[in-house]
Short mmCIF file of C-alpha atoms and ligand atoms in Angstrom, two decimals:
data_model
loop_
_atom_site.label_atom_id
_atom_site.label_comp_id
_atom_site.label_asym_id
_atom_site.label_seq_id
_atom_site.Cartn_x
_atom_site.Cartn_y
_atom_site.Cartn_z
CA MET A 1 -26.46 -3.82 11.09
CA ALA A 2 -25.41 -6.34 13.15
CA ASP A 3 -23.38 -6.01 16.75
CA LEU A 4 -19.87 -6.24 15.76
CA SER A 5 -18.61 -5.45 19.04
CA ASP A 6 -17.51 -8.90 19.55
CA PHE A 7 -15.02 -10.56 17.00
CA ALA A 8 -15.76 -13.97 15.85
CA PRO A 9 -14.18 -15.03 12.35
CA GLY A 10 -16.61 -15.02 9.37
CA PRO A 11 -18.34 -12.54 6.80
CA LEU A 12 -19.20 -8.99 7.83
CA PRO A 13 -22.59 -8.41 7.68
CA ARG A 14 -22.99 -6.63 3.61
CA ASP A 15 -24.82 -3.44 5.16
CA ALA A 16 -21.82 -2.77 7.42
CA ARG A 17 -20.82 0.96 6.89
CA VAL A 18 -17.21 0.72 5.72
CA TYR A 19 -15.24 4.02 5.03
CA VAL A 20 -12.47 3.32 2.73
CA ALA A 21 -9.72 5.99 3.55
CA GLY A 22 -7.74 6.98 0.02
CA HIS A 23 -10.39 5.16 -1.91
CA ARG A 24 -9.05 6.96 -5.37
CA GLY A 25 -5.51 5.56 -4.49
CA LEU A 26 -3.96 2.16 -6.08
CA VAL A 27 -4.88 0.20 -2.74
CA GLY A 28 -8.03 2.36 -1.87
CA SER A 29 -9.61 2.07 -5.19
CA ALA A 30 -8.93 -1.48 -5.39
CA VAL A 31 -10.35 -2.18 -1.98
CA TRP A 32 -13.36 -0.36 -3.10
CA ARG A 33 -13.93 -2.59 -5.98
CA ASN A 34 -13.84 -5.28 -4.27
CA LEU A 35 -15.90 -4.57 -1.43
CA GLU A 36 -18.74 -3.60 -4.00
CA ARG A 37 -18.09 -7.04 -5.83
CA GLU A 38 -18.55 -8.92 -2.54
CA GLY A 39 -21.77 -7.09 -1.93
CA PHE A 40 -21.00 -4.14 0.16
CA THR A 41 -23.81 -2.00 -0.18
CA ASN A 42 -22.93 1.00 2.62
CA LEU A 43 -19.26 2.44 1.26
CA VAL A 44 -18.18 5.43 2.22
CA GLY A 45 -15.26 7.56 0.83
CA ARG A 46 -13.67 11.22 0.75
CA SER A 47 -11.10 12.85 -1.85
CA SER A 48 -8.45 14.61 0.01
CA SER A 49 -10.08 18.06 -1.28
CA GLU A 50 -13.41 17.26 0.24
CA LEU A 51 -11.59 15.92 3.58
CA ASP A 52 -8.08 17.04 4.31
CA LEU A 53 -6.92 13.91 7.10
CA ARG A 54 -4.38 15.73 8.26
CA ASP A 55 -6.95 17.82 10.20
CA ARG A 56 -7.97 16.90 13.64
CA ALA A 57 -10.82 18.81 13.67
CA GLU A 58 -12.18 18.18 10.31
CA VAL A 59 -11.40 14.32 10.96
CA ASP A 60 -13.27 14.18 14.15
CA GLY A 61 -16.63 15.63 12.54
CA PHE A 62 -16.48 13.75 9.74
CA PHE A 63 -16.79 10.32 12.17
CA GLU A 64 -19.11 11.88 14.34
CA HIS A 65 -21.19 12.47 11.21
CA GLU A 66 -20.88 9.15 9.58
CA ARG A 67 -19.97 6.90 12.38
CA PRO A 68 -18.26 3.72 10.36
CA ASP A 69 -18.78 0.45 11.75
CA VAL A 70 -15.33 -0.84 9.90
CA VAL A 71 -12.64 1.32 8.26
CA ILE A 72 -9.67 0.58 5.94
CA ASP A 73 -6.84 2.89 6.10
CA ALA A 74 -5.48 3.46 2.88
CA ALA A 75 -4.72 7.04 2.80
CA ALA A 76 -1.19 8.21 3.11
CA LYS A 77 1.50 10.36 1.45
CA VAL A 78 3.04 7.29 -0.78
CA GLY A 79 5.83 7.25 -3.36
CA GLY A 80 8.84 5.93 -4.69
CA ILE A 81 12.35 5.46 -3.66
CA VAL A 82 13.48 9.06 -5.23
CA ALA A 83 10.08 10.71 -3.66
CA ASN A 84 10.93 9.13 -0.11
CA SER A 85 14.71 10.61 0.23
CA THR A 86 13.61 14.09 -1.55
CA TYR A 87 10.64 14.52 1.11
CA PRO A 88 11.30 12.91 4.35
CA ALA A 89 9.51 15.71 6.44
CA ASP A 90 6.56 15.24 4.52
CA PHE A 91 6.54 11.36 4.49
CA LEU A 92 6.76 11.51 8.48
CA SER A 93 4.55 14.72 9.32
CA ASP A 94 1.53 14.00 7.01
CA ASN A 95 1.44 10.35 7.81
CA LEU A 96 1.87 10.33 11.44
CA ARG A 97 -0.88 12.90 11.02
CA ILE A 98 -3.33 11.34 8.86
CA GLN A 99 -3.50 7.50 10.96
CA THR A 100 -3.54 9.20 14.23
CA ASN A 101 -6.70 11.78 13.26
CA ILE A 102 -8.12 8.33 11.81
CA LEU A 103 -7.12 5.62 14.92
CA ASP A 104 -8.39 8.27 17.44
CA ALA A 105 -11.63 9.68 15.83
CA ALA A 106 -12.21 5.86 15.22
CA ALA A 107 -11.73 4.80 18.70
CA ARG A 108 -13.64 7.51 20.09
CA THR A 109 -17.05 7.32 18.02
CA GLY A 110 -17.45 3.80 18.03
CA THR A 111 -15.94 1.78 15.10
CA THR A 112 -15.70 -1.56 15.78
CA ARG A 113 -13.08 -3.12 13.02
CA LEU A 114 -10.05 -1.35 11.41
CA LEU A 115 -7.44 -2.42 9.43
CA PHE A 116 -4.31 0.19 9.60
CA LEU A 117 -2.14 -0.54 6.62
CA GLY A 118 1.64 0.10 6.74
CA SER A 119 4.56 -1.27 4.36
CA SER A 120 7.21 -3.40 4.11
CA CYS A 121 9.77 -1.14 4.61
CA ILE A 122 9.03 -1.16 8.48
CA TYR A 123 11.35 -3.52 9.03
CA PRO A 124 15.47 -3.47 9.35
CA ARG A 125 17.39 -2.58 5.77
CA LEU A 126 19.25 -5.99 6.67
CA ALA A 127 16.61 -8.09 8.21
CA ASP A 128 17.08 -12.08 7.95
CA GLN A 129 14.96 -12.81 4.93
CA PRO A 130 12.42 -13.63 3.96
CA ILE A 131 11.42 -11.20 6.93
CA SER A 132 9.01 -12.18 9.63
CA GLU A 133 6.37 -10.13 11.39
CA ASP A 134 9.00 -10.65 14.77
CA SER A 135 11.98 -8.61 13.07
CA LEU A 136 10.06 -5.75 13.71
CA LEU A 137 12.46 -2.92 15.67
CA THR A 138 14.98 -5.57 15.54
CA GLY A 139 18.09 -3.09 13.68
CA ALA A 140 18.52 -0.09 12.16
CA LEU A 141 16.29 1.04 9.02
CA GLU A 142 17.06 1.90 5.00
CA PRO A 143 17.91 5.32 4.78
CA THR A 144 16.01 6.08 2.06
CA ASN A 145 12.82 5.41 3.34
CA ASP A 146 13.30 5.60 7.70
CA ALA A 147 11.24 8.76 7.96
CA TYR A 148 7.61 6.96 6.24
CA ALA A 149 9.24 4.28 7.76
CA ILE A 150 9.10 5.52 11.26
CA ALA A 151 5.57 6.73 10.79
CA LYS A 152 4.16 3.32 9.78
CA ILE A 153 6.02 1.96 13.03
CA ALA A 154 3.87 4.27 15.06
CA GLY A 155 0.89 2.93 13.17
CA ILE A 156 1.32 -0.28 14.69
CA ILE A 157 2.38 0.76 17.88
CA HIS A 158 -1.45 2.95 18.11
CA VAL A 159 -3.35 -0.08 16.63
CA GLN A 160 -1.58 -2.30 19.71
CA ALA A 161 -2.24 0.61 21.99
CA LEU A 162 -5.92 1.01 21.16
CA ARG A 163 -6.59 -2.75 21.47
CA ARG A 164 -4.76 -2.80 24.94
CA GLN A 165 -6.21 0.54 26.53
CA PHE A 166 -10.13 0.19 24.88
CA GLY A 167 -10.59 -3.53 23.53
CA VAL A 168 -11.11 -2.94 19.75
CA HIS A 169 -10.78 -5.32 17.24
CA TYR A 170 -8.20 -2.90 15.00
CA ILE A 171 -5.44 -4.93 13.20
CA SER A 172 -2.81 -4.00 10.93
CA ALA A 173 -1.15 -5.54 7.99
CA MET A 174 1.84 -4.70 6.16
CA PRO A 175 1.67 -5.21 2.28
CA THR A 176 4.97 -5.52 0.25
CA ASN A 177 5.65 -3.29 -2.81
CA LEU A 178 2.29 -2.92 -5.14
CA TYR A 179 1.24 -2.79 -8.58
CA GLY A 180 -2.14 -2.50 -10.53
CA PRO A 181 -4.64 -0.58 -12.29
CA GLY A 182 -4.65 3.18 -11.39
CA ASP A 183 -1.46 3.32 -10.13
CA ASN A 184 1.25 6.64 -10.02
CA PHE A 185 2.91 6.63 -13.32
CA HIS A 186 4.46 10.34 -12.40
CA PRO A 187 8.59 9.89 -13.75
CA LYS A 188 10.21 10.81 -10.64
CA ASN A 189 7.55 10.12 -8.02
CA SER A 190 6.35 6.72 -8.55
CA HIS A 191 7.76 3.47 -7.69
CA VAL A 192 9.29 1.23 -9.85
CA ILE A 193 6.82 -0.32 -12.14
CA PRO A 194 4.71 2.20 -12.76
CA GLY A 195 7.90 4.11 -13.55
CA MET A 196 9.36 1.26 -15.62
CA VAL A 197 5.86 0.93 -17.13
CA ARG A 198 5.51 4.62 -19.07
CA ARG A 199 9.23 4.93 -19.40
CA PHE A 200 9.41 1.31 -21.64
CA HIS A 201 5.97 2.72 -23.13
CA GLU A 202 6.87 6.06 -23.97
CA ALA A 203 10.58 4.95 -25.69
CA ARG A 204 8.68 2.08 -28.01
CA VAL A 205 6.23 4.79 -29.19
CA SER A 206 8.84 7.53 -29.93
CA GLY A 207 11.50 4.63 -31.12
CA ALA A 208 14.12 5.26 -28.88
CA PRO A 209 16.68 3.03 -29.05
CA THR A 210 17.54 3.26 -25.18
CA VAL A 211 15.79 2.97 -21.42
CA THR A 212 17.97 4.34 -18.48
CA CYS A 213 16.84 2.66 -15.05
CA TRP A 214 17.81 3.67 -11.88
CA GLY A 215 20.53 2.13 -9.73
CA SER A 216 22.33 -0.71 -10.30
CA GLY A 217 19.58 -3.30 -11.40
CA ARG A 218 20.93 -5.65 -8.49
CA PRO A 219 18.45 -5.24 -5.49
CA LEU A 220 15.80 -7.93 -4.90
CA ARG A 221 12.08 -6.97 -4.67
CA GLU A 222 8.92 -8.87 -4.32
CA PHE A 223 5.97 -7.19 -6.15
CA LEU A 224 2.02 -8.07 -5.32
CA PHE A 225 -0.96 -6.69 -7.46
CA VAL A 226 -2.74 -4.59 -5.88
CA ASP A 227 -6.25 -6.60 -6.17
CA ASP A 228 -4.70 -9.65 -4.26
CA LEU A 229 -3.91 -6.99 -1.61
CA ALA A 230 -7.89 -5.77 -1.66
CA SER A 231 -8.95 -9.34 -0.87
CA ALA A 232 -6.46 -9.81 1.73
CA CYS A 233 -7.90 -6.60 3.54
CA LEU A 234 -11.16 -8.36 3.76
CA PHE A 235 -9.96 -11.54 4.17
CA LEU A 236 -8.24 -10.16 7.41
CA LEU A 237 -11.01 -7.91 8.58
CA GLU A 238 -13.37 -11.19 8.78
CA ASN A 239 -10.31 -13.84 10.46
CA TYR A 240 -8.43 -12.17 12.28
CA ASP A 241 -8.21 -10.40 15.52
CA GLY A 242 -4.59 -10.43 17.00
CA PRO A 243 -2.12 -6.97 18.27
CA GLU A 244 0.52 -8.41 15.81
CA THR A 245 0.79 -7.32 12.57
CA VAL A 246 0.59 -9.60 9.21
CA ASN A 247 2.95 -9.45 6.29
CA VAL A 248 0.96 -9.46 2.50
CA GLY A 249 2.86 -10.78 0.14
CA VAL A 250 3.71 -13.41 -2.62
CA GLY A 251 6.38 -15.08 -0.78
CA ASP A 252 8.99 -14.52 -4.13
CA ASP A 253 11.02 -11.72 -5.41
CA LEU A 254 13.12 -11.07 -8.22
CA SER A 255 15.98 -8.50 -9.47
CA ILE A 256 15.13 -5.12 -10.34
CA ARG A 257 16.91 -6.19 -13.74
CA ASP A 258 14.80 -8.77 -14.47
CA LEU A 259 12.02 -6.89 -13.51
CA ALA A 260 12.98 -4.35 -16.37
CA SER A 261 13.17 -6.84 -18.76
CA THR A 262 9.62 -8.31 -17.89
CA VAL A 263 8.30 -4.73 -18.09
CA ALA A 264 10.08 -4.41 -21.32
CA ALA A 265 8.69 -7.67 -22.99
CA VAL A 266 4.94 -7.09 -21.68
CA VAL A 267 5.27 -3.30 -22.96
CA GLY A 268 6.89 -4.68 -26.17
CA TYR A 269 10.10 -2.51 -26.05
CA GLU A 270 12.54 -4.15 -27.74
CA GLY A 271 15.66 -1.67 -27.55
CA SER A 272 18.55 -1.61 -24.87
CA ILE A 273 18.79 -1.19 -20.96
CA GLU A 274 20.97 1.19 -19.13
CA TRP A 275 21.63 1.84 -15.50
CA ASP A 276 22.11 5.11 -13.63
CA SER A 277 23.99 4.56 -10.88
CA SER A 278 23.51 7.86 -9.69
CA LYS A 279 20.18 7.35 -8.39
CA PRO A 280 19.97 5.17 -5.21
CA ASP A 281 19.52 1.16 -4.88
CA GLY A 282 17.61 1.33 -1.59
CA THR A 283 17.16 -1.75 0.31
CA PRO A 284 19.25 -4.45 -0.60
CA ARG A 285 16.34 -7.33 -0.55
CA LYS A 286 12.87 -7.33 1.21
CA LEU A 287 11.51 -10.45 0.64
CA LEU A 288 8.41 -10.90 3.57
CA ASP A 289 7.58 -14.06 5.19
CA VAL A 290 4.13 -14.62 4.36
CA SER A 291 3.57 -17.87 6.76
CA ARG A 292 0.98 -15.90 8.89
CA ILE A 293 -1.72 -15.28 6.17
CA ASN A 294 -0.77 -18.35 4.55
CA SER A 295 -1.71 -20.48 7.62
CA LEU A 296 -4.51 -17.96 8.09
CA GLY A 297 -6.05 -19.30 4.96
CA TRP A 298 -5.02 -16.46 2.25
CA SER A 299 -2.43 -16.12 -0.37
CA ALA A 300 -2.04 -14.18 -3.11
CA SER A 301 -3.06 -15.75 -6.70
CA THR A 302 -1.90 -13.25 -9.29
CA GLY A 303 1.72 -14.01 -10.97
CA LEU A 304 3.81 -10.77 -12.41
CA SER A 305 3.26 -11.49 -15.94
CA ASP A 306 -0.45 -11.95 -15.23
CA GLY A 307 -0.78 -8.49 -13.20
CA LEU A 308 1.88 -6.63 -15.53
CA THR A 309 -0.19 -7.48 -18.77
CA ALA A 310 -3.47 -6.51 -16.58
CA MET A 311 -1.82 -3.36 -15.48
CA TYR A 312 -0.41 -1.88 -18.60
CA GLU A 313 -3.80 -2.49 -20.26
CA TRP A 314 -5.18 0.04 -17.80
CA TYR A 315 -2.68 2.35 -18.23
CA LEU A 316 -3.24 1.95 -22.25
CA ALA A 317 -7.02 2.93 -21.69
CA HIS A 318 -6.24 5.51 -19.28
CA LEU A 319 -3.02 7.49 -21.11
CA ASP A 320 -4.25 11.29 -20.17
CA GLU A 321 -4.89 10.20 -16.37
CA ALA A 322 -2.04 8.25 -16.00
CA ARG A 323 0.22 10.56 -17.01
CA GLY A 324 -1.60 13.28 -14.59
N1 NDP B 1 2.11 1.42 -3.22
C1 NDP B 1 2.76 0.44 -2.75
O1 NDP B 1 4.09 0.06 -3.23
C2 NDP B 1 2.99 0.45 -1.22
C3 NDP B 1 1.37 1.01 -0.91
N2 NDP B 1 1.37 0.82 0.70
C4 NDP B 1 0.80 1.46 1.77
O2 NDP B 1 -0.70 1.14 1.17
C5 NDP B 1 -1.55 2.30 1.22
C6 NDP B 1 -2.01 2.98 0.26
O3 NDP B 1 -1.08 3.44 -1.01
P1 NDP B 1 -1.27 3.71 -2.30
O4 NDP B 1 -2.48 3.50 -2.69
O5 NDP B 1 0.12 3.37 -3.10
O6 NDP B 1 -1.25 5.30 -1.86
P2 NDP B 1 -1.52 6.02 -3.25
O7 NDP B 1 -0.93 7.57 -3.70
O8 NDP B 1 -2.41 5.58 -4.80
O9 NDP B 1 -3.27 6.90 -2.77
C7 NDP B 1 -2.93 7.43 -1.36
C8 NDP B 1 -4.56 7.85 -0.82
O10 NDP B 1 -4.25 8.98 0.33
C9 NDP B 1 -4.99 9.77 0.14
N3 NDP B 1 -4.78 11.12 0.55
C10 NDP B 1 -3.28 11.55 1.05
N4 NDP B 1 -3.17 12.51 1.56
C11 NDP B 1 -4.17 12.54 1.87
C12 NDP B 1 -5.05 13.32 2.73
N5 NDP B 1 -3.89 14.59 3.46
N6 NDP B 1 -6.15 14.05 2.93
C13 NDP B 1 -7.05 12.49 2.74
N7 NDP B 1 -6.71 11.90 1.69
C14 NDP B 1 -5.11 11.91 1.15
C15 NDP B 1 -5.04 10.13 -1.47
O11 NDP B 1 -6.34 11.27 -1.65
P3 NDP B 1 -6.83 12.03 -3.21
O12 NDP B 1 -6.70 10.77 -4.17
O13 NDP B 1 -8.25 12.22 -2.70
O14 NDP B 1 -5.49 13.16 -3.03
C16 NDP B 1 -5.14 8.78 -2.40
O15 NDP B 1 -6.40 8.75 -2.61
C17 NDP B 1 -0.58 3.63 2.41
O16 NDP B 1 -0.71 3.34 3.50
C18 NDP B 1 0.75 2.96 1.76
O17 NDP B 1 1.31 2.82 2.85
C19 NDP B 1 2.25 -0.41 1.02
C20 NDP B 1 3.02 -1.45 0.27
C21 NDP B 1 3.31 -0.84 -0.73
C1 F7E B 2 6.82 0.64 -1.31
C2 F7E B 2 8.22 1.03 -0.93
O1 F7E B 2 8.86 1.86 -2.44
C3 F7E B 2 9.94 2.56 -1.99
O2 F7E B 2 11.00 1.94 -1.81
P1 F7E B 2 11.55 0.23 -2.52
O3 F7E B 2 10.86 -0.77 -2.44
O4 F7E B 2 13.09 0.82 -2.86
O5 F7E B 2 10.78 1.04 -4.18
P2 F7E B 2 10.96 1.51 -5.40
O6 F7E B 2 9.66 1.01 -6.32
O7 F7E B 2 10.78 3.03 -5.98
O8 F7E B 2 12.09 1.36 -6.20
C4 F7E B 2 12.62 -0.31 -6.12
C5 F7E B 2 13.94 -0.26 -6.65
O9 F7E B 2 13.73 -0.06 -8.23
C6 F7E B 2 14.86 0.72 -8.94
N1 F7E B 2 14.35 1.38 -9.52
C7 F7E B 2 14.67 1.48 -11.20
N2 F7E B 2 14.21 2.03 -11.96
C8 F7E B 2 13.32 2.71 -11.47
C9 F7E B 2 12.23 4.02 -11.23
O10 F7E B 2 12.45 3.99 -12.86
N3 F7E B 2 11.35 4.27 -10.85
C10 F7E B 2 11.79 3.92 -9.08
N4 F7E B 2 10.82 4.21 -8.38
N5 F7E B 2 12.79 2.90 -8.87
C11 F7E B 2 13.18 2.26 -10.16
C12 F7E B 2 15.39 1.64 -7.39
O11 F7E B 2 16.55 1.99 -7.65
C13 F7E B 2 15.18 0.66 -6.63
O12 F7E B 2 16.35 -0.22 -6.18
C14 F7E B 2 9.99 3.27 -0.63
O13 F7E B 2 9.75 4.42 -0.90
C15 F7E B 2 9.04 2.27 0.60
O14 F7E B 2 9.02 3.68 1.35
C16 F7E B 2 8.32 1.48 0.22
O15 F7E B 2 7.12 1.37 1.11
#
């Protein structure tokens, strides 16, 4: 294994020991697939039942034993707008513990490269659009996910602090809203795209004349296909070594109302769509400025309709698994 203690842009050795935290989740499974495709031969993963990342002693023991060279942290308590507003204490506490345990253990046991994943909800609710990385900590957060956002902001600062104190090559990236194969299709706790895919699919199959979606349909959101994020993760580990976080998105957005029509078309649902205004809208707009990652040489490659089609094919092939 080559010495990775000095950063130089370029391919990581394919025999580097890479720990993908959260390797069974939406992001972690895509990262794992991409690393295998790229020829990595020494991957490490643990499910939450094998290793509870909230438990500091367990995490210390795991790192002492496995001593990964590279860590991609895609483990977190994750959910859509309703899950975030219903369980804020869990989103704050679980995520602070998971990321703190991983970051401290990695630095202590000699992990040389690490990528921490946050989320675009770390930025102020009314940040200027598109949202640049410099908007961090310049205004009040969106209340439906402030607890989760504060945990993720702590992760960014923790990465910066470890770089300053120990000189490690750890970085962070902030993805926009994601979707893809292996998503969470829970009817209440999921994000908007898997929630809609499931609802429109079930309505088409049952012949229901109406599907009800949440909120006003007016908020604007940007959506990144998860395999594109997986390629960005490897790209950043191989090409970026700075304290500032890096946004990962596609650079354009659409209204939730237009998203609903697009998902309905992909699924083949032809009934009407109604809106439940008792459900929260969340932040009015969340479009990332992706010029930093674009100027480094990476951009997203999967369009929304292609990504949704691939996701729906996966859903149809994994109906039992997807319904939990
Ligand atoms: N989905 C999205 O739209 C977005 C996600 N992100 C970020 O991407 C990352 C991954 O999210 P995503 O893949 O969607 O989430 P998922 O819920 O699909 O996956 C999360 C993973 O974390 C693991 N995990 C959770 N709690 C624990 C624990 N206590 N101990 C060990 N492992 C645990 C789970 O393991 P297991 O399956 O074994 O239980 C699971 O594999 C997160 O940091 C998230 O904030 C950022 C922006 C948007
Ligand atoms: C990734 C991101 O995810 C969350 O923030 P969010 O962007 O608000 O994400 P969401 O996907 O849940 O909703 C987007 C919009 O869509 C509307 N909407 C319509 N119908 C459904 C629906 O069926 N399900 C859901 N979930 N939303 C729906 C919904 O009312 C909202 O206006 C945060 O937890 C945050 O922490 C975070 O990081």
